């Protein structure tokens, strides 16, 4: 827009149009490039000629933010690169990403889905209540029992096998190559929620997964200030996923995409510290007289320790530790959590701050007591997401709280 043109317009018109970019604007041609991707809040886009706008609809150019936008695309490119996938799509939350991946993989009335039994609570509910009520035949299995997975697949011929690399909150480790092989033998797409493991530990697409899902809210963002989800998949599956995104409309906004991208820049530094500290916390808890049981894939006592070692190549075992207080129920767990001074009793994980959560009353609150009991989520169980603080300070805080 040439500045002189403003004087042709009345105040009302200037207020609306002055400062906007137009095709060929000199601000587009400046010889500098920002080192950080800009935030593009624009919902809609126009081109120099109507022909170009028309072509943009077909070529996945930017026309309307629900179909894609530059800041979100920068984030998607970064997550696809980390997960070694061909394409990624960002969503407004991890749950939107799980839902979209299930739909893109073909979950519909009359089809079947086989899924891990101990999934994140909302994922379990999405399958058990919402999709089931819409006519999807949902079968839950213990993914550590490959014979059970195989039998379920043989019986219902699912369109999807869904697992978490490391499950929430029981920290069971899924044998991704073996499960991919079973899924594909029965014609199912293999969906892996890699939120807990992060691409730092394992890239499931390289082991046979068809879709990788992240709650970006957790380690990818890492700072507890953005709710987001991402699905990574092959170019061949992009269209199906795009169809869901455009019609479901659970898009990630540009501000959130920018925050997530900024968090992603320090992913490796953060998780290296968090995973090493989690290993130390797990060992310390295992030796503590008030602790009945510690679940952590990095401990030799964990039933899938060898598998985790193989799958994660010795890079670590994650930043989450689940443990049970001895002879404790809700009252004792609440007392322990109320005594914490450094660790924050808040509902999330993967933050730079250490967060402590009571699964029975938060992540798995919507399940019935019977459902929780059948999953193995007990009333004395606590989940800790280890942050980047000095591990000595985390241990001192736990020690003090355990005295109560
Ligand atoms: N998947 C896992 C493993 C999670 O832990 C969570 C949330 O805790 C989700 C998905 C859902 O993510 P969001 O809370 O971003 O919707």
PDB file of C-alpha atoms and ligand atoms in Angstrom, residues 93-95 120 164 168 193 195-196 215 217-218 227-228 349, ligand 1:
ATOM      1  CA  UNK A  93      -5.030 -29.988  22.334  1.00  0.00           C
ATOM      2  CA  UNK A  94      -3.568 -33.443  22.690  1.00  0.00           C
ATOM      3  CA  UNK A  95      -7.088 -34.850  22.895  1.00  0.00           C
ATOM      4  CA  UNK A 120      -4.459 -41.519  29.568  1.00  0.00           C
ATOM      5  CA  UNK A 164       1.092 -45.134  24.322  1.00  0.00           C
ATOM      6  CA  UNK A 168      -0.036 -43.041  31.769  1.00  0.00           C
ATOM      7  CA  UNK A 193       0.908 -41.641  21.535  1.00  0.00           C
ATOM      8  CA  UNK A 195       3.871 -37.914  24.616  1.00  0.00           C
ATOM      9  CA  UNK A 196       5.715 -39.525  27.549  1.00  0.00           C
ATOM     10  CA  UNK A 215       0.056 -33.804  23.626  1.00  0.00           C
ATOM     11  CA  UNK A 217       1.086 -29.416  26.177  1.00  0.00           C
ATOM     12  CA  UNK A 218       3.685 -31.651  27.835  1.00  0.00           C
ATOM     13  CA  UNK A 227      -2.356 -26.443  25.310  1.00  0.00           C
ATOM     14  CA  UNK A 228      -1.630 -28.177  22.002  1.00  0.00           C
ATOM     15  CA  UNK A 349       3.490 -33.255  33.168  1.00  0.00           C
TER      16      UNK A 349
HETATM   17  N1  LIG B   1      -1.935 -38.212  25.758  1.00  0.00           N
HETATM   18  C1  LIG B   1      -1.289 -38.328  26.932  1.00  0.00           C
HETATM   19  C2  LIG B   1      -0.334 -39.464  27.126  1.00  0.00           C
HETATM   20  C3  LIG B   1      -1.514 -37.407  27.963  1.00  0.00           C
HETATM   21  O1  LIG B   1      -0.879 -37.541  29.131  1.00  0.00           O
HETATM   22  C4  LIG B   1      -2.446 -36.358  27.747  1.00  0.00           C
HETATM   23  C5  LIG B   1      -2.741 -35.363  28.798  1.00  0.00           C
HETATM   24  O2  LIG B   1      -2.319 -35.488  29.925  1.00  0.00           O
HETATM   25  C6  LIG B   1      -3.097 -36.286  26.514  1.00  0.00           C
HETATM   26  C7  LIG B   1      -2.820 -37.213  25.536  1.00  0.00           C
HETATM   27  C8  LIG B   1      -4.105 -35.204  26.236  1.00  0.00           C
HETATM   28  O3  LIG B   1      -3.438 -33.998  26.010  1.00  0.00           O
HETATM   29  P1  LIG B   1      -4.098 -32.564  26.237  1.00  0.00           P
HETATM   30  O4  LIG B   1      -4.275 -32.381  27.706  1.00  0.00           O
HETATM   31  O5  LIG B   1      -3.106 -31.636  25.609  1.00  0.00           O
HETATM   32  O6  LIG B   1      -5.418 -32.564  25.511  1.00  0.00           O
END
